[in-house]
Tab-separated table of N, CA, C and O in Angstrom:
chain	number	residue	atom	x	y	z
W	1	LEU	N	103.352	107.129	106.488
W	1	LEU	CA	104.570	107.015	105.714
W	1	LEU	C	104.461	105.800	104.802
W	1	LEU	O	104.297	104.678	105.268
W	2	ASN	N	104.539	106.033	103.489
W	2	ASN	CA	104.405	104.945	102.519
W	2	ASN	C	105.735	104.344	102.110
W	2	ASN	O	105.859	103.133	101.978
W	3	GLU	N	106.721	105.207	101.868
W	3	GLU	CA	108.001	104.703	101.372
W	3	GLU	C	109.137	105.597	101.833
W	3	GLU	O	109.009	106.816	101.863
W	4	VAL	N	110.252	104.968	102.184
W	4	VAL	CA	111.469	105.686	102.551
W	4	VAL	C	112.498	105.394	101.472
W	4	VAL	O	112.739	104.232	101.141
W	5	ARG	N	113.081	106.441	100.912
W	5	ARG	CA	114.123	106.292	99.893
W	5	ARG	C	115.403	106.914	100.428
W	5	ARG	O	115.420	108.090	100.768
W	6	GLU	N	116.451	106.134	100.463
W	6	GLU	CA	117.728	106.625	100.979
W	6	GLU	C	118.794	106.469	99.910
W	6	GLU	O	118.943	105.406	99.306
W	7	PHE	N	119.530	107.544	99.654
W	7	PHE	CA	120.610	107.566	98.681
W	7	PHE	C	121.890	107.911	99.434
W	7	PHE	O	121.934	108.915	100.130
W	8	ALA	N	122.937	107.085	99.304
W	8	ALA	CA	124.137	107.286	100.116
W	8	ALA	C	125.390	106.888	99.338
W	8	ALA	O	125.317	106.318	98.254
W	9	GLU	N	126.526	107.158	99.942
W	9	GLU	CA	127.839	106.784	99.423
W	9	GLU	C	128.042	107.262	97.985
W	9	GLU	O	128.268	106.471	97.075
W	10	TYR	N	127.990	108.563	97.788
W	10	TYR	CA	128.095	109.146	96.455
W	10	TYR	C	129.492	108.978	95.869
W	10	TYR	O	130.490	109.020	96.574
W	11	GLY	N	129.530	108.768	94.573
W	11	GLY	CA	130.771	108.723	93.808
W	11	GLY	C	130.568	109.512	92.526
W	11	GLY	O	129.445	109.901	92.205
W	12	THR	N	131.636	109.758	91.793
W	12	THR	CA	131.537	110.495	90.535
W	12	THR	C	131.775	109.525	89.385
W	12	THR	O	132.786	108.827	89.340
W	13	PHE	N	130.817	109.474	88.475
W	13	PHE	CA	130.875	108.580	87.327
W	13	PHE	C	130.697	109.412	86.069
W	13	PHE	O	129.653	110.022	85.878
W	14	GLY	N	131.722	109.446	85.228
W	14	GLY	CA	131.647	110.250	84.007
W	14	GLY	C	131.381	111.713	84.307
W	14	GLY	O	130.702	112.390	83.554
W	15	GLY	N	131.901	112.201	85.439
W	15	GLY	CA	131.709	113.595	85.829
W	15	GLY	C	130.368	113.872	86.490
W	15	GLY	O	130.051	115.009	86.784
W	16	VAL	N	129.580	112.834	86.726
W	16	VAL	CA	128.252	112.992	87.316
W	16	VAL	C	128.240	112.367	88.719
W	16	VAL	O	128.551	111.195	88.876
W	17	PRO	N	127.885	113.151	89.753
W	17	PRO	CA	127.790	112.561	91.097
W	17	PRO	C	126.519	111.711	91.213
W	17	PRO	O	125.421	112.165	90.909
W	18	LEU	N	126.717	110.436	91.597
W	18	LEU	CA	125.597	109.502	91.740
W	18	LEU	C	125.776	108.701	93.024
W	18	LEU	O	126.899	108.413	93.428
W	19	PRO	N	124.665	108.300	93.640
W	19	PRO	CA	124.786	107.464	94.840
W	19	PRO	C	125.193	106.037	94.474
W	19	PRO	O	124.730	105.485	93.487
W	20	ARG	N	126.074	105.454	95.279
W	20	ARG	CA	126.465	104.056	95.088
W	20	ARG	C	125.475	103.121	95.772
W	20	ARG	O	125.346	101.976	95.408
W	21	ARG	N	124.801	103.605	96.800
W	21	ARG	CA	123.876	102.772	97.563
W	21	ARG	C	122.485	103.407	97.542
W	21	ARG	O	122.316	104.587	97.828
W	22	LEU	N	121.491	102.588	97.181
W	22	LEU	CA	120.094	103.010	97.199
W	22	LEU	C	119.333	102.019	98.071
W	22	LEU	O	119.478	100.816	97.913
W	23	THR	N	118.540	102.528	98.979
W	23	THR	CA	117.731	101.682	99.844
W	23	THR	C	116.292	102.167	99.796
W	23	THR	O	116.032	103.359	99.945
W	24	LEU	N	115.377	101.250	99.555
W	24	LEU	CA	113.945	101.548	99.524
W	24	LEU	C	113.271	100.732	100.615
W	24	LEU	O	113.517	99.533	100.736
W	25	GLN	N	112.431	101.385	101.386
W	25	GLN	CA	111.710	100.694	102.450
W	25	GLN	C	110.234	101.051	102.380
W	25	GLN	O	109.883	102.205	102.167
W	26	ARG	N	109.382	100.056	102.562
W	26	ARG	CA	107.933	100.249	102.639
W	26	ARG	C	107.486	99.683	103.980
W	26	ARG	O	107.152	98.497	104.080
W	27	PRO	N	107.490	100.519	105.018
W	27	PRO	CA	107.176	100.048	106.369
W	27	PRO	C	105.803	99.396	106.495
W	27	PRO	O	105.661	98.401	107.198
W	28	ASN	N	104.805	99.901	105.803
W	28	ASN	CA	103.454	99.345	105.901
W	28	ASN	C	103.382	97.927	105.343
W	28	ASN	O	102.520	97.138	105.744
W	29	ASP	N	104.277	97.597	104.397
W	29	ASP	CA	104.287	96.272	103.779
W	29	ASP	C	105.389	95.384	104.344
W	29	ASP	O	105.561	94.251	103.891
W	30	ASP	N	106.162	95.916	105.291
W	30	ASP	CA	107.296	95.190	105.860
W	30	ASP	C	108.215	94.683	104.749
W	30	ASP	O	108.631	93.524	104.725
W	31	ALA	N	108.525	95.578	103.793
W	31	ALA	CA	109.348	95.214	102.642
W	31	ALA	C	110.473	96.227	102.471
W	31	ALA	O	110.315	97.418	102.787
W	32	SER	N	111.604	95.752	101.964
W	32	SER	CA	112.721	96.645	101.683
W	32	SER	C	113.574	96.064	100.569
W	32	SER	O	113.544	94.860	100.301
W	33	ALA	N	114.333	96.937	99.922
W	33	ALA	CA	115.276	96.519	98.883
W	33	ALA	C	116.480	97.438	98.965
W	33	ALA	O	116.358	98.622	99.291
W	34	SER	N	117.640	96.874	98.667
W	34	SER	CA	118.870	97.657	98.709
W	34	SER	C	119.694	97.330	97.476
W	34	SER	O	119.758	96.173	97.050
W	35	LEU	N	120.307	98.342	96.890
W	35	LEU	CA	121.130	98.181	95.698
W	35	LEU	C	122.452	98.886	95.944
W	35	LEU	O	122.481	100.015	96.443
W	36	TYR	N	123.552	98.210	95.627
W	36	TYR	CA	124.880	98.804	95.752
W	36	TYR	C	125.675	98.457	94.502
W	36	TYR	O	125.644	97.318	94.039
W	37	TYR	N	126.368	99.431	93.951
W	37	TYR	CA	127.218	99.141	92.803
W	37	TYR	C	128.547	99.873	92.952
W	37	TYR	O	128.623	100.938	93.552
W	38	GLU	N	129.590	99.256	92.406
W	38	GLU	CA	130.928	99.832	92.464
W	38	GLU	C	131.247	100.633	91.215
W	38	GLU	O	131.954	101.635	91.273
W	39	GLU	N	130.739	100.169	90.056
W	39	GLU	CA	131.002	100.841	88.789
W	39	GLU	C	129.713	100.919	87.985
W	39	GLU	O	128.828	100.084	88.139
W	40	ILE	N	129.651	101.913	87.122
W	40	ILE	CA	128.495	102.054	86.249
W	40	ILE	C	128.961	102.698	84.947
W	40	ILE	O	129.850	103.547	84.951
W	41	GLU	N	128.396	102.261	83.843
W	41	GLU	CA	128.679	102.873	82.551
W	41	GLU	C	127.461	103.681	82.157
W	41	GLU	O	126.376	103.126	81.922
W	42	LEU	N	127.625	104.996	82.105
W	42	LEU	CA	126.512	105.871	81.749
W	42	LEU	C	126.286	105.858	80.246
W	42	LEU	O	127.233	105.941	79.464
W	43	ASN	N	125.036	105.726	79.847
W	43	ASN	CA	124.634	105.751	78.441
W	43	ASN	C	125.450	104.791	77.572
W	43	ASN	O	126.111	105.202	76.623
W	44	PRO	N	125.410	103.499	77.874
W	44	PRO	CA	126.150	102.535	77.049
W	44	PRO	C	125.583	102.485	75.636
W	44	PRO	O	124.416	102.810	75.405
W	45	GLY	N	126.414	102.062	74.696
W	45	GLY	CA	126.019	102.031	73.291
W	45	GLY	C	124.819	101.153	73.011
W	45	GLY	O	123.894	101.543	72.326
W	46	SER	N	124.813	99.953	73.554
W	46	SER	CA	123.676	99.067	73.321
W	46	SER	C	123.442	98.218	74.564
W	46	SER	O	124.375	97.869	75.276
W	47	LEU	N	122.204	97.904	74.809
W	47	LEU	CA	121.833	97.076	75.952
W	47	LEU	C	121.127	95.824	75.457
W	47	LEU	O	120.392	95.854	74.483
W	48	SER	N	121.336	94.737	76.148
W	48	SER	CA	120.663	93.497	75.822
W	48	SER	C	120.189	92.852	77.113
W	48	SER	O	120.965	92.685	78.047
W	49	PHE	N	118.916	92.546	77.174
W	49	PHE	CA	118.344	91.900	78.340
W	49	PHE	C	117.834	90.520	77.938
W	49	PHE	O	116.655	90.299	77.785
W	50	ASP	N	118.732	89.608	77.720
W	50	ASP	CA	118.388	88.256	77.327
W	50	ASP	C	117.955	87.494	78.574
W	50	ASP	O	118.780	87.122	79.405
W	51	LEU	N	116.662	87.266	78.714
W	51	LEU	CA	116.136	86.608	79.902
W	51	LEU	C	116.122	85.095	79.771
W	51	LEU	O	115.807	84.390	80.716
W	52	ARG	N	116.459	84.586	78.602
W	52	ARG	CA	116.545	83.142	78.341
W	52	ARG	C	115.276	82.404	78.764
W	52	ARG	O	115.314	81.438	79.508
W	53	VAL	N	114.167	82.900	78.303
W	53	VAL	CA	112.880	82.272	78.574
W	53	VAL	C	112.625	81.234	77.487
W	53	VAL	O	112.735	81.528	76.304
W	54	GLY	N	112.282	80.029	77.883
W	54	GLY	CA	112.055	78.952	76.944
W	54	GLY	C	110.857	79.196	76.043
W	54	GLY	O	109.938	79.948	76.383
W	55	ASN	N	110.854	78.553	74.869
W	55	ASN	CA	109.751	78.701	73.920
W	55	ASN	C	108.450	78.106	74.441
W	55	ASN	O	107.378	78.425	73.948
W	56	ASN	N	108.521	77.232	75.431
W	56	ASN	CA	107.322	76.591	75.966
W	56	ASN	C	106.645	77.423	77.068
W	56	ASN	O	105.635	77.003	77.607
W	57	VAL	N	107.174	78.581	77.393
W	57	VAL	CA	106.601	79.427	78.442
W	57	VAL	C	105.469	80.258	77.852
W	57	VAL	O	105.618	80.893	76.804
W	58	GLN	N	104.330	80.251	78.537
W	58	GLN	CA	103.179	81.017	78.071
W	58	GLN	C	103.435	82.517	78.247
W	58	GLN	O	103.841	82.956	79.329
W	59	ARG	N	103.193	83.276	77.209
W	59	ARG	CA	103.331	84.749	77.271
W	59	ARG	C	101.968	85.324	77.614
W	59	ARG	O	100.950	84.942	77.041
W	60	VAL	N	101.940	86.268	78.555
W	60	VAL	CA	100.694	86.899	78.981
W	60	VAL	C	100.826	88.393	78.690
W	60	VAL	O	101.701	89.066	79.254
W	61	PRO	N	99.982	88.932	77.812
W	61	PRO	CA	100.074	90.374	77.499
W	61	PRO	C	99.699	91.205	78.726
W	61	PRO	O	98.820	90.838	79.501
W	62	LEU	N	100.384	92.321	78.904
W	62	LEU	CA	100.099	93.210	80.010
W	62	LEU	C	98.981	94.163	79.629
W	62	LEU	O	98.982	94.729	78.530
W	63	LEU	N	98.045	94.357	80.527
W	63	LEU	CA	96.965	95.309	80.280
W	63	LEU	C	97.531	96.719	80.274
W	63	LEU	O	98.328	97.078	81.136
W	64	GLY	N	97.139	97.494	79.296
W	64	GLY	CA	97.595	98.872	79.225
W	64	GLY	C	98.995	99.015	78.650
W	64	GLY	O	99.522	100.102	78.608
W	65	ALA	N	99.643	97.928	78.245
W	65	ALA	CA	100.986	98.000	77.672
W	65	ALA	C	100.909	98.703	76.328
W	65	ALA	O	99.958	98.554	75.581
W	66	ARG	N	101.946	99.430	76.025
W	66	ARG	CA	101.967	100.185	74.760
W	66	ARG	C	102.742	99.463	73.716
W	66	ARG	O	103.635	98.787	73.858
């Protein structure tokens, strides 16, 4: 068993049933992650991911990046 994915606590958002809770487990790596949200906006007009990385931080290109 490599990974366990659990989807629970479904709600309806914009007429679409979606899970509110997602849990991922990797037993072989002794690792897990859980995500829970109360509200979600489906297909928002614009997204911004401002990570506020300083200009002095070295950028490393990813191999195989497009």
